[in-house]
CSV table of C-alpha atoms in Angstrom, one decimal:
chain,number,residue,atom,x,y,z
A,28,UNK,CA,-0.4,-31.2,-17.5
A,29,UNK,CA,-0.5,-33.6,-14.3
A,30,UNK,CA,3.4,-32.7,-13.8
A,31,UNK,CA,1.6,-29.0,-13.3
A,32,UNK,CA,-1.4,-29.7,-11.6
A,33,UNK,CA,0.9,-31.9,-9.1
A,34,UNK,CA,2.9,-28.7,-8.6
A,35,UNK,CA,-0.7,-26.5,-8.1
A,36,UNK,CA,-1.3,-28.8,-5.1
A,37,UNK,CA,1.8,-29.1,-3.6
A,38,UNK,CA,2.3,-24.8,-3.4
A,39,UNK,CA,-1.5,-24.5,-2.2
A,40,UNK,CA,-0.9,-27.8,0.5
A,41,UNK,CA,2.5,-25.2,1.6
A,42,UNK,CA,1.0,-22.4,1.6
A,43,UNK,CA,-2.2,-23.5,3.6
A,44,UNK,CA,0.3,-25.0,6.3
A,45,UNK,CA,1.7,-21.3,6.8
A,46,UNK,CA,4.3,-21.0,4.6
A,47,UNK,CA,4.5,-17.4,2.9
A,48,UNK,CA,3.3,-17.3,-0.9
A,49,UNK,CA,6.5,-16.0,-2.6
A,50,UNK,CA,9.0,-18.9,-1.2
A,51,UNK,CA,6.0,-21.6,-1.8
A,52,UNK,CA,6.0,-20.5,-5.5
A,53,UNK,CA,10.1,-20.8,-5.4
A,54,UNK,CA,10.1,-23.9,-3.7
A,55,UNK,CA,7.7,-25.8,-6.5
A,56,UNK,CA,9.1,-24.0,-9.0
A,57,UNK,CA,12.5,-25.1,-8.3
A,58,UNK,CA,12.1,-28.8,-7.4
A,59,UNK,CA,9.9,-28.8,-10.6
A,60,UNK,CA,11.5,-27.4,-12.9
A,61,UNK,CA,14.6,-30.1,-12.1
A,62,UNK,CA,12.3,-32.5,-12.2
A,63,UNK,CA,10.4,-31.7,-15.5
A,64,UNK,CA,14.3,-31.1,-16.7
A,65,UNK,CA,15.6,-34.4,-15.6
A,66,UNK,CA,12.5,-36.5,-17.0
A,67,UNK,CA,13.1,-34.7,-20.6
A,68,UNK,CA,16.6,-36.3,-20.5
A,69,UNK,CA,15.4,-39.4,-19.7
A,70,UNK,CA,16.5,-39.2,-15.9
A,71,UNK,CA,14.7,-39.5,-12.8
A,72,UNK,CA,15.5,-36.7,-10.3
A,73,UNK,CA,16.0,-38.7,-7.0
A,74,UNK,CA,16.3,-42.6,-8.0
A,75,UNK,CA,18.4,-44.7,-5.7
A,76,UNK,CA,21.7,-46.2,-6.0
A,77,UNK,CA,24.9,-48.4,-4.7
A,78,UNK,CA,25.2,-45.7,-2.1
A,79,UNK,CA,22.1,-44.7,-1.7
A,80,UNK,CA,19.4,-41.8,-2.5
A,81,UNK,CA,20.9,-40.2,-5.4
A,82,UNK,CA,19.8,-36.7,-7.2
A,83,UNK,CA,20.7,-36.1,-10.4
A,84,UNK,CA,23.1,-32.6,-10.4
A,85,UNK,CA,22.8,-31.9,-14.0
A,86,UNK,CA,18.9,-30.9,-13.5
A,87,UNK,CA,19.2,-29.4,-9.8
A,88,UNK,CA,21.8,-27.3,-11.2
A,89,UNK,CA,20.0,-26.2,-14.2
A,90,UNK,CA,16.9,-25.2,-12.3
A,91,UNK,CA,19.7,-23.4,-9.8
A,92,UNK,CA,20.3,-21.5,-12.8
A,93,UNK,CA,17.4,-20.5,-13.6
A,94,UNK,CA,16.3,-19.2,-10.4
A,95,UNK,CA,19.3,-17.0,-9.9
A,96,UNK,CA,19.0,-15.7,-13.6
A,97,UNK,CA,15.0,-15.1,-13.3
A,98,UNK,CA,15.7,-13.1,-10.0
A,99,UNK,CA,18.6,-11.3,-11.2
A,100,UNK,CA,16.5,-10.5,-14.1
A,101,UNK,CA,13.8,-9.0,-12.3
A,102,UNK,CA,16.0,-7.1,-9.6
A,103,UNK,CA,17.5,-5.1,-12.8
A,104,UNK,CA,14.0,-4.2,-14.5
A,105,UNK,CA,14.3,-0.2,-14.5
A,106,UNK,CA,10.7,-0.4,-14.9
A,107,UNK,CA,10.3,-2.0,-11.1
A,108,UNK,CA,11.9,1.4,-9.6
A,109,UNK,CA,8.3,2.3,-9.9
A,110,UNK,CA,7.0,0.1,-6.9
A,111,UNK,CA,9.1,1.0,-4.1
A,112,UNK,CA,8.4,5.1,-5.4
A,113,UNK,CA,4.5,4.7,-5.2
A,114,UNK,CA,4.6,2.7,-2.5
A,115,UNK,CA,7.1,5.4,-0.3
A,116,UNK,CA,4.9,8.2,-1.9
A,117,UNK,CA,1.3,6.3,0.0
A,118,UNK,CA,3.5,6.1,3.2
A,119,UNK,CA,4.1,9.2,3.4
A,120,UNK,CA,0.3,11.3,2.5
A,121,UNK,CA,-1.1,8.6,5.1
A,122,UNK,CA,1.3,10.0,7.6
A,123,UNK,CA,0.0,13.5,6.8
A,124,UNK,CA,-3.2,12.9,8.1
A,125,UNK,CA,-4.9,13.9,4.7
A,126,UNK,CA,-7.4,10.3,4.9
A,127,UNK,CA,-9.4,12.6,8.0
A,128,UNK,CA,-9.9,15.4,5.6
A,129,UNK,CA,-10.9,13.7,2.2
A,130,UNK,CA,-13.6,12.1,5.0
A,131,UNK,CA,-14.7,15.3,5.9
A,132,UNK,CA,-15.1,17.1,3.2
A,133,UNK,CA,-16.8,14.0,1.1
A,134,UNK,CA,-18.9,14.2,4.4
A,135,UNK,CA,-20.1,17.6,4.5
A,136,UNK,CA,-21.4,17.0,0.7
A,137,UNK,CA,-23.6,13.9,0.5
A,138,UNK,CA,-23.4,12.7,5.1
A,139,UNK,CA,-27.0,13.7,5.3
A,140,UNK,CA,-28.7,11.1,2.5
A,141,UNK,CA,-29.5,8.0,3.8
A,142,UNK,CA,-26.4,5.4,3.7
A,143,UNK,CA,-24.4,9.0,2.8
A,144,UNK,CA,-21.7,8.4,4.8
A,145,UNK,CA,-21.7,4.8,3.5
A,146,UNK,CA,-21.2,6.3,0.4
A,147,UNK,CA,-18.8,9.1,1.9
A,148,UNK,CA,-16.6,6.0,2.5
A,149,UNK,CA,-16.5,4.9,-1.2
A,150,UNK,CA,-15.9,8.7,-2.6
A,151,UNK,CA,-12.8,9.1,0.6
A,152,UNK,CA,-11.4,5.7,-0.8
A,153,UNK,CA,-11.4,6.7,-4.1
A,154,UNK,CA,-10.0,9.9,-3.3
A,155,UNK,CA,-7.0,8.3,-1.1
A,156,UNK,CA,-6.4,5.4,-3.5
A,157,UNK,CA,-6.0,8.2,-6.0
A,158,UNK,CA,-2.2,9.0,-4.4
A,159,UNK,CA,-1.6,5.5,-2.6
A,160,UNK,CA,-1.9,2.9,-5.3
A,161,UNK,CA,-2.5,0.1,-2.8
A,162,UNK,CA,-5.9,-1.5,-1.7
A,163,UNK,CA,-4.7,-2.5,1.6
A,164,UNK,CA,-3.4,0.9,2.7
A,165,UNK,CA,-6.6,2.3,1.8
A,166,UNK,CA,-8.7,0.1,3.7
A,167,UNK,CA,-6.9,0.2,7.2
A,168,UNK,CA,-6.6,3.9,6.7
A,169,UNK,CA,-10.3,4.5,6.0
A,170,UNK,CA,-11.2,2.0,8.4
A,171,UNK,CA,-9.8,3.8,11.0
A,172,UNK,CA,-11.3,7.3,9.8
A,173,UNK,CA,-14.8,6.3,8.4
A,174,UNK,CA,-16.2,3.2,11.3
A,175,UNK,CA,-15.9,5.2,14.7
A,176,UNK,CA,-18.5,7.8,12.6
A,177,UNK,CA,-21.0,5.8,11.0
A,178,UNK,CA,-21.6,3.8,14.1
A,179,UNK,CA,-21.7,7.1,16.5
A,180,UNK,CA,-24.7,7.7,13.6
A,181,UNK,CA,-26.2,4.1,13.9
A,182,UNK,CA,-25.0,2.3,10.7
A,183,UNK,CA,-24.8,-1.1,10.7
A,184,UNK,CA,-21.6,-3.0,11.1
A,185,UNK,CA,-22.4,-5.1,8.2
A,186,UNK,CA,-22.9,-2.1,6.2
A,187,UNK,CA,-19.8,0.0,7.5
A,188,UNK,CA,-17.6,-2.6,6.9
A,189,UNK,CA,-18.8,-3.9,3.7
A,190,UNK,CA,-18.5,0.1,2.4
A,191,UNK,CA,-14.6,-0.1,3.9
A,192,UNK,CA,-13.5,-3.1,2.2
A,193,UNK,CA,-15.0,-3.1,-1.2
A,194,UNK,CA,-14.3,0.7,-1.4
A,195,UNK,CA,-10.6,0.0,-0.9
A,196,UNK,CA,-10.2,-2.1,-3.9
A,197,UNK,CA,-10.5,1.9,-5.8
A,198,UNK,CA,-6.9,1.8,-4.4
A,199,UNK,CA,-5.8,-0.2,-7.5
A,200,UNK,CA,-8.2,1.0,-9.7
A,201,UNK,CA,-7.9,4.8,-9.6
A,202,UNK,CA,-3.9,5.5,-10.7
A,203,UNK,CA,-1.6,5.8,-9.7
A,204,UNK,CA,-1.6,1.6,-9.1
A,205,UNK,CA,1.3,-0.8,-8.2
A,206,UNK,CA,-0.5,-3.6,-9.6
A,207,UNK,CA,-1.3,-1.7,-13.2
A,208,UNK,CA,2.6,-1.6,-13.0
A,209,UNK,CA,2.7,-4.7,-12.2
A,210,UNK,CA,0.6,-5.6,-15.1
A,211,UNK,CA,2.0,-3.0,-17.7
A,212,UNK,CA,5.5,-4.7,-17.1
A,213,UNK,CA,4.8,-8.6,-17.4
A,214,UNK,CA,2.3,-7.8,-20.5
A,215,UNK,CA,4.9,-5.2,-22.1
A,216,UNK,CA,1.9,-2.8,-22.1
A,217,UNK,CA,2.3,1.0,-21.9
A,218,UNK,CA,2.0,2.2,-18.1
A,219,UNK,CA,1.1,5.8,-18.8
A,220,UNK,CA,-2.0,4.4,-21.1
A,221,UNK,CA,-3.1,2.0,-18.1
A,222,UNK,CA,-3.2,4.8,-15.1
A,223,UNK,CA,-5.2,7.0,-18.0
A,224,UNK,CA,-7.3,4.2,-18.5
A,225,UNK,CA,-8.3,3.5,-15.0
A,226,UNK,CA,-9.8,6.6,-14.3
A,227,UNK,CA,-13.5,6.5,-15.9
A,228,UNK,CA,-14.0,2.6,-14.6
A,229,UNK,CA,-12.8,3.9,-11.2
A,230,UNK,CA,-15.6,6.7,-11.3
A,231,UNK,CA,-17.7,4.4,-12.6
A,232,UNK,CA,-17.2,1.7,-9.9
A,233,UNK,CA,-17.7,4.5,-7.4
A,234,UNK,CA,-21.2,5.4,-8.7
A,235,UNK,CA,-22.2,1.5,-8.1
A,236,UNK,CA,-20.9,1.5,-5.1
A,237,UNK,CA,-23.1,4.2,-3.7
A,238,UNK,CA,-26.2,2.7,-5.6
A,239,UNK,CA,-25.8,-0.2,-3.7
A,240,UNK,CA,-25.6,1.6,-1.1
A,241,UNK,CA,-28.6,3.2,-1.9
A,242,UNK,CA,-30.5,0.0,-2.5
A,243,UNK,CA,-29.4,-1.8,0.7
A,244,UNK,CA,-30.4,1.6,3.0
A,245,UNK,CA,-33.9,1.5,0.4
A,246,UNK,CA,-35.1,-1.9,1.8
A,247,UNK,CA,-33.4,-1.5,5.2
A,248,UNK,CA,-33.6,2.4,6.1
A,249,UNK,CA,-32.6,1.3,10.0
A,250,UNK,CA,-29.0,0.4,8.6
A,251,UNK,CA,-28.0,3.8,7.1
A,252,UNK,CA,-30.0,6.5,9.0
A,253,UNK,CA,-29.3,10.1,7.4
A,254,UNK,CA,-26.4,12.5,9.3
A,255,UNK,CA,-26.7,16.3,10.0
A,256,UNK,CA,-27.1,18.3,7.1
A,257,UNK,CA,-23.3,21.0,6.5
A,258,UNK,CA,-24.0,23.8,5.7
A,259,UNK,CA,-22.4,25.3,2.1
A,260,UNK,CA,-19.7,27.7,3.6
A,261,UNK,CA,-18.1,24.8,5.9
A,262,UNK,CA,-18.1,22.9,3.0
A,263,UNK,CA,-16.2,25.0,1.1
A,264,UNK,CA,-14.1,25.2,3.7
A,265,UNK,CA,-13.1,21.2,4.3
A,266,UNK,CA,-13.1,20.9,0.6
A,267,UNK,CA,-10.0,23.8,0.4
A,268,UNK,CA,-8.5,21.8,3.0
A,269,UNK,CA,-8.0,18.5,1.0
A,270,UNK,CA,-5.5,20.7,-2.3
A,271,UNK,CA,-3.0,18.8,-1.5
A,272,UNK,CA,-4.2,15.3,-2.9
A,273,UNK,CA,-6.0,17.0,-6.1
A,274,UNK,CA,-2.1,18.9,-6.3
A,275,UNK,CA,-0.7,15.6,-6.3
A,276,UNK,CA,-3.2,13.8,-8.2
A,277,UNK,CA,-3.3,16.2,-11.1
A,278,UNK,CA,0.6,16.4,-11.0
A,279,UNK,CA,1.2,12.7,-11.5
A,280,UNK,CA,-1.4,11.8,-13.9
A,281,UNK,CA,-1.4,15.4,-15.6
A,282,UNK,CA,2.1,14.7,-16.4
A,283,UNK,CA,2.1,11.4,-17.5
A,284,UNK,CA,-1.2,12.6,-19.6
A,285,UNK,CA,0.5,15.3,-21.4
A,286,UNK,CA,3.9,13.4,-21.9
A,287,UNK,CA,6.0,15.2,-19.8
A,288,UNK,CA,7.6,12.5,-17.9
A,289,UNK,CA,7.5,8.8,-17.7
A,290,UNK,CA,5.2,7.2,-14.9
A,291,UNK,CA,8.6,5.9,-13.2
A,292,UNK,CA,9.4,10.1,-13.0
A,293,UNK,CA,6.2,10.6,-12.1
A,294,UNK,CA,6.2,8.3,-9.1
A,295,UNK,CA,9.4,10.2,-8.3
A,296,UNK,CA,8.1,13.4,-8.3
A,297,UNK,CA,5.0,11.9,-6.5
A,298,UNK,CA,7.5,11.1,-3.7
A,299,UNK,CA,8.6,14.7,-3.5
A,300,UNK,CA,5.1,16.0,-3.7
A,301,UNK,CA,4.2,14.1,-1.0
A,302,UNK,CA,7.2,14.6,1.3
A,303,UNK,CA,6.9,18.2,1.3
A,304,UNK,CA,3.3,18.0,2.0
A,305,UNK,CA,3.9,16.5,4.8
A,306,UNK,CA,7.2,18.8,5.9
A,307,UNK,CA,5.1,21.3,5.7
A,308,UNK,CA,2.4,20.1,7.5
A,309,UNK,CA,5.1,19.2,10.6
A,310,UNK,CA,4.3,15.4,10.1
A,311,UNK,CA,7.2,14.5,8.9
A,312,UNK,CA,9.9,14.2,11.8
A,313,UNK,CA,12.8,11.5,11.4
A,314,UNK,CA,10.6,8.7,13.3
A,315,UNK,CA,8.1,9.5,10.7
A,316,UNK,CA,10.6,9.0,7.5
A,317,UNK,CA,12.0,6.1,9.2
A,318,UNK,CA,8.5,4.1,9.9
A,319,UNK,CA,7.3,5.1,6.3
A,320,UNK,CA,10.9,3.9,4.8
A,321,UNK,CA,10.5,0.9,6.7
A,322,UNK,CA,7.1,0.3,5.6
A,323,UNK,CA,7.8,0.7,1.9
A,324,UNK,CA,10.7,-1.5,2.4
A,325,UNK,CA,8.8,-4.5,3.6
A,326,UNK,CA,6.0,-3.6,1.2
A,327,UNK,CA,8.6,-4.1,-1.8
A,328,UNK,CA,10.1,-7.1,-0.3
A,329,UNK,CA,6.9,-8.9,-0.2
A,330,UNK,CA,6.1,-7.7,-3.7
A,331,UNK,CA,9.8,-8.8,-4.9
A,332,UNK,CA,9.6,-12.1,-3.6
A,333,UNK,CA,6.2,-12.8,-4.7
A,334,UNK,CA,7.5,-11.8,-8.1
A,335,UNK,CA,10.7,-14.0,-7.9
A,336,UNK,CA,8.2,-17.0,-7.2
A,337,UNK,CA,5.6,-16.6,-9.6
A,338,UNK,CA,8.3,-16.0,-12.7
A,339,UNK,CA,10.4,-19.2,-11.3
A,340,UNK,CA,7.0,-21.3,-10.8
A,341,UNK,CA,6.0,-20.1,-14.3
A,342,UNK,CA,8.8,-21.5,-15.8
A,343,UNK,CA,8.3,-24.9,-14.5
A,344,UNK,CA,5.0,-24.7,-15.6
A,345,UNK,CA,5.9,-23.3,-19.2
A,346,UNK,CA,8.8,-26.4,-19.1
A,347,UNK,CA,6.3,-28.9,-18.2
A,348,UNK,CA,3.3,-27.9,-21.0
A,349,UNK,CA,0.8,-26.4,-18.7
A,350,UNK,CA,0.6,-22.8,-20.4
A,351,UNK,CA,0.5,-24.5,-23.9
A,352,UNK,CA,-2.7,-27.1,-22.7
A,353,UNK,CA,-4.2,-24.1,-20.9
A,354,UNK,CA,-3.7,-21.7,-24.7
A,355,UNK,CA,-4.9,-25.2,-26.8
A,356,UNK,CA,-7.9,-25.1,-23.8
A,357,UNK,CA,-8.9,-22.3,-24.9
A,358,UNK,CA,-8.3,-22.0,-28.2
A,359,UNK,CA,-10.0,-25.2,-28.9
A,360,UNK,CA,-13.1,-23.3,-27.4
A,361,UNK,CA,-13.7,-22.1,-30.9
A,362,UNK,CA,-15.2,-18.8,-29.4
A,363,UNK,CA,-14.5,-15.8,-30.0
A,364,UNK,CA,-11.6,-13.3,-28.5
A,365,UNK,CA,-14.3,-11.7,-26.2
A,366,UNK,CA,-15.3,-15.3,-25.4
A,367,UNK,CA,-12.0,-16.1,-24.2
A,368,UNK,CA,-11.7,-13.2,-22.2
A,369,UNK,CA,-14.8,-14.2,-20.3
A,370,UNK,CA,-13.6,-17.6,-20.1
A,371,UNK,CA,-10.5,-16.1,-18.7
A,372,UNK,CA,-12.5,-13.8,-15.8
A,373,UNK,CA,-14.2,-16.7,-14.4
A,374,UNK,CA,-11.0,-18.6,-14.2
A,375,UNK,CA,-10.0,-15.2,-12.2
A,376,UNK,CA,-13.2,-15.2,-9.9
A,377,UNK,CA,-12.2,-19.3,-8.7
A,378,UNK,CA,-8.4,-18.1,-8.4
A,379,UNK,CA,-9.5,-15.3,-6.7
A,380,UNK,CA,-11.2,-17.9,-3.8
A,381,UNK,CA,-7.3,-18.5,-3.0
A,382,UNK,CA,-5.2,-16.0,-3.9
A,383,UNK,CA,-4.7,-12.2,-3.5
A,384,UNK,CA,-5.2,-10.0,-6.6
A,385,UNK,CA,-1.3,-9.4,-6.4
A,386,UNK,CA,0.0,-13.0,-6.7
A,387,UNK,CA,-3.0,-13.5,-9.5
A,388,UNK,CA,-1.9,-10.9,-11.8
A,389,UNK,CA,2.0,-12.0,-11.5
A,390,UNK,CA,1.3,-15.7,-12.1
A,391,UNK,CA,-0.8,-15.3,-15.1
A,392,UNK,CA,-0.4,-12.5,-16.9
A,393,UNK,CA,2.3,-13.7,-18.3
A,394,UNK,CA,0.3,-16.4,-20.1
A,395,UNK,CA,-2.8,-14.8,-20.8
A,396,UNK,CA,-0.9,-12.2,-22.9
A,397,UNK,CA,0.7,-14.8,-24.4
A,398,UNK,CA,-2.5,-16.0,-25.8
A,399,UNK,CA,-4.7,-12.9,-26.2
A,400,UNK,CA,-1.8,-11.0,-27.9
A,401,UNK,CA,-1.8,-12.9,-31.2
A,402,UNK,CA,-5.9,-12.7,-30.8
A,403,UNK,CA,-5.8,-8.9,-31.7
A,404,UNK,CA,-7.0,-8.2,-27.9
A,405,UNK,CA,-6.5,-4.6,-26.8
A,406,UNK,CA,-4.1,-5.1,-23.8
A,407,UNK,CA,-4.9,-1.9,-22.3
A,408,UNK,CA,-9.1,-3.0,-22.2
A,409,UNK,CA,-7.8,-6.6,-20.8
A,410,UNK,CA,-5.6,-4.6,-18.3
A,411,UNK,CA,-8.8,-2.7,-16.5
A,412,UNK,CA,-11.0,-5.9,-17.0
A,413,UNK,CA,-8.4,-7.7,-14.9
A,414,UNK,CA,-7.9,-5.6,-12.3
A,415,UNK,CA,-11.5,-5.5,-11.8
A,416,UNK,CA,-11.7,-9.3,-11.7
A,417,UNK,CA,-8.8,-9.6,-9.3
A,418,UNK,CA,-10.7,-7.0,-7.1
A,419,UNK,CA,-13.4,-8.8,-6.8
A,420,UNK,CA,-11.1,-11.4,-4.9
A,421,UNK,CA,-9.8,-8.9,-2.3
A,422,UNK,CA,-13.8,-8.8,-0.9
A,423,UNK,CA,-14.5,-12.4,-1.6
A,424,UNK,CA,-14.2,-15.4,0.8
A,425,UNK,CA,-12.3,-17.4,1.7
A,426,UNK,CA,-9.2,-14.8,1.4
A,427,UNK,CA,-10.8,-11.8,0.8
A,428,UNK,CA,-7.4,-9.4,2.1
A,429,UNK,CA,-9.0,-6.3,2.2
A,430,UNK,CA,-11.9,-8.1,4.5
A,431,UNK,CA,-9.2,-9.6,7.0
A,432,UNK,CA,-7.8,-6.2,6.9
A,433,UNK,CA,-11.0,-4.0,7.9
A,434,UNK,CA,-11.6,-7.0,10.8
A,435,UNK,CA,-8.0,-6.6,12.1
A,436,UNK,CA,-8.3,-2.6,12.1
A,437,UNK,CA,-11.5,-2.6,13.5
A,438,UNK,CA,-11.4,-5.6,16.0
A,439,UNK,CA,-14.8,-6.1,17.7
A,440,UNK,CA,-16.7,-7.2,14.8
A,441,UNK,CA,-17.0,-10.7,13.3
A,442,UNK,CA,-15.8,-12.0,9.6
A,443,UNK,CA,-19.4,-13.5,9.4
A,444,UNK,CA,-20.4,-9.8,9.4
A,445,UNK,CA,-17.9,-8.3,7.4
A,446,UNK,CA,-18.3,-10.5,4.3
A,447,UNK,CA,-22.2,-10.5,4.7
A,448,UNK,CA,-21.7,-6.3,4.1
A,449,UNK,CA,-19.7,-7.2,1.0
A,450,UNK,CA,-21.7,-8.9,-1.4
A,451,UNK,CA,-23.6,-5.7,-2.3
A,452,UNK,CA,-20.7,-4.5,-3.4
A,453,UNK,CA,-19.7,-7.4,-5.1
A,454,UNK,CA,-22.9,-7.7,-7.2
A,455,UNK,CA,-21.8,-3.8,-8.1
A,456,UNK,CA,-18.3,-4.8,-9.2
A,457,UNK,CA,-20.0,-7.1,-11.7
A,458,UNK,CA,-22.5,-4.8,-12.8
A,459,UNK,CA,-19.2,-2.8,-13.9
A,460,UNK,CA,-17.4,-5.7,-14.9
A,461,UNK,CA,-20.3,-6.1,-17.4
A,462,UNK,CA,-20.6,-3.1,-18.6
A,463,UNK,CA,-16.9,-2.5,-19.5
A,464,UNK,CA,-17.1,-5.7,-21.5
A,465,UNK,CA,-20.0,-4.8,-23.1
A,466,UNK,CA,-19.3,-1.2,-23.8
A,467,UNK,CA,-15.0,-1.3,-24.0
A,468,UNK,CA,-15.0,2.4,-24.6
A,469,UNK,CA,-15.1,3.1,-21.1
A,470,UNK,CA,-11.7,2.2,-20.7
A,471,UNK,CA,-10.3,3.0,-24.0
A,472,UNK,CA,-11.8,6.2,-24.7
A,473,UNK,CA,-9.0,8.3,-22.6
A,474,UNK,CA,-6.2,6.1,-23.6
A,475,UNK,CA,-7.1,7.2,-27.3
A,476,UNK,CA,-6.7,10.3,-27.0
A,477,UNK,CA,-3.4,9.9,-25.7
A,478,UNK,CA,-2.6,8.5,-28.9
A,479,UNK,CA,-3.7,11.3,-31.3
């Protein structure tokens, strides 16, 4: 337990003097692993000897080993071929300008309440995170679309920007989601299931969202003055304009719902969807397929590394006890299942202080399944209640990605006033944290009738 708590430190002490997350997690995970290999053999890993500093080959070439294998391993999962997909699939329906016109049509329905176009925000995120699976996409997108209007209608910074960033974590909420992959493939849970079972706690989280909306413009009107009223035949008429996402949307999830393909075809045919959407719309010229290829490659090299680390960090961490003190830990609780998986949210709200959702889920899923599996927990229930927990972390200081994100896009406003817009939103997430642990239905219910 100290051999892993030693490792904890050293990757945060790395990462906090710049170095990137993935090689961090490699680094400690390698040196580690050779030295939790070598003390098991009765070794010490560096010792010093007749000609000097000496390290003992037999463990550094065993942890070697490992690496390569747990990389290798991961390169060759069919089941990653999903990531890049979804990932190329966002690129491309952000280049096709369809974030302006999910705006505007949400706009023309509920822009003249009070804080509407606050909630406008939460119903375009929702809508865009439906076909781009990633939080941070869906923030600097909306950001760009949503800020320059509320302020030309006198909303508050703190507001605006709190609306932004909490309503982009419906990117990996609402399927299709690279992180419910993500999670689907290190708990060996059905991915199909998980995208069906987002979809009522994403509505759901929506509907907070714009009630605490409602209850921030309630006490301070100034903040989220009301916009002009559209009338019903321009609504119809932005709201035929936005097809192409419900096309998409209803494709990808329609099939997976009715067994027709596999979510890895789906993504495929999401890729497709979305290219020719944006052929046909003239967006997509050859500079446009190149920036979005690039982009999608980067994306998936972050992801891959960041997945290389955590699997080679959690084996040193498996090697030296940690995940069987942290399972007796909880075990020795003597509460029940549901206990533990409250006991394991707040452990995800402190992680979530440090890291991003994306690094959370890969380093501990693993474990956690471990643990809840033999507990009888339904995986698919634990899968939404994470996701919502590691949310919470992408609006939360110090880290708070999807924050940093709306500060960069926007520029002249202040952190201080970004994450004093969030905590709204934050007191909404665990409203609907609550209420899916209380009430587990709301994430089961769809997922069950899969199974019929």
């Amino acid at each position: 337990m100290i051999i892993s708590m030693i490792g904890f430190a050293a990757m945060l002490i790395l990462i906090f003097a710049g170095v990137p997350l993935g090689f961090a997690l490699m680094f400690v995970g390698l040196v580690g692993f050779a030295y939790v290999r070598a003390d098991m053999v009765g070794q010490a890993l560096i010792s010093w000897g007749d000609a000097g500093l000496e390290f003992h080959m037999r463990a550094i070439n065993g942890a070697l080993v490992m690496t390569g294998q747990q990389m290798y391993d991961q390169v060759t999962l069919y089941s990653f071929t999903v990531i890049p997909l979804f990932i190329l699939m966002g690129a491309l329906i952000n280049r096709s300008n369809l974030a302006h016109e999910l705006y505007d049509a949400a706009n023309a329905f509920v822009g003249h309440f009070r804080g509407g176009l606050a909630m406008v925000t939460g119903v375009a995120c929702g809508g865009f995170g439906a076909v781009c699976g990633s939080s941070l996409a869906t923030a600097a997108t909306i950001s760009r679309v949503a800020m320059p209007s509320m302020r030309r209608y006198g909303y508050d910074d703190g507001l605006s920007s709190g609306a932004i960033a909490a309503g982009g974590t419906l990117g990996i909420m609402i399927p299709p989601s690279v992180p419910m992959v993500i999670y689907g493939i290190l708990a060996e849970t059905d991915i199909a299931k998980l995208f069906i079972a987002g979809i009522l706690p994403g509505i759901l989280l929506i509907a907070l969202f714009s009630g605490a909306i409602a209850w921030t413009t309630w006490r301070h009107p100034e903040q989220g003055p009301p916009g002009a009223r559209t009338l019903w035949p321009e609504r119809f008429r932005l709201l035929l304009r936005v097809w192409g996402v419900v096309l998409i949307f209803v494709i990808i999830i329609g099939g997976i719902y009715g067994g027709l393909f596999t979510p890895t075809e789906a993504a495929g045919i999401g890729v497709t969807a979305a290219g020719a959407f944006a052929f046909a719309r003239g967006k997509l010229s050859w500079g446009a397929l190149r920036e979005s290829l690039i982009e999608t490659g980067v994306t998936t090299g972050m992801i891959f590394v960041i997945s290389f680390g955590a699997v080679i960090f959690a084996n040193f961490v498996n090697l030296a006890g940690f995940t069987g003190s942290i399972s007796d830990w909880l075990l020795g609780l003597q509460i029940s299942p549901m206990g533990i998986v409250i006991a394991i949210c707040i452990l995800y709200l402190i992680m979530g202080c440090i890291f991003d959702s994306l690094s959370m889920l890969i380093l501990t899923i693993p474990i956690f399944a471990a643990i809840l599996k033999p507990l009888g927990v339904d995986m698919i229930w634990f899968g939404i209640v994470a996701v919502i927990t590691v949310e919470m972390g992408l609006i939360t200081p110090p880290v708070g990605l999807n924050v940093f994100v709306v500060k960069a896009t926007i520029g002249d406003i202040s952190l201080g006033t970004a994450f004093k817009g969030v905590w709204p939103f934050v007191v909404a997430m665990m409203l609907g944290l609550a209420l899916i642990l209380i009430f587990p239905q709301i994430a089961t219910f769809l997922p069950g009738l899969m199974g019929r």
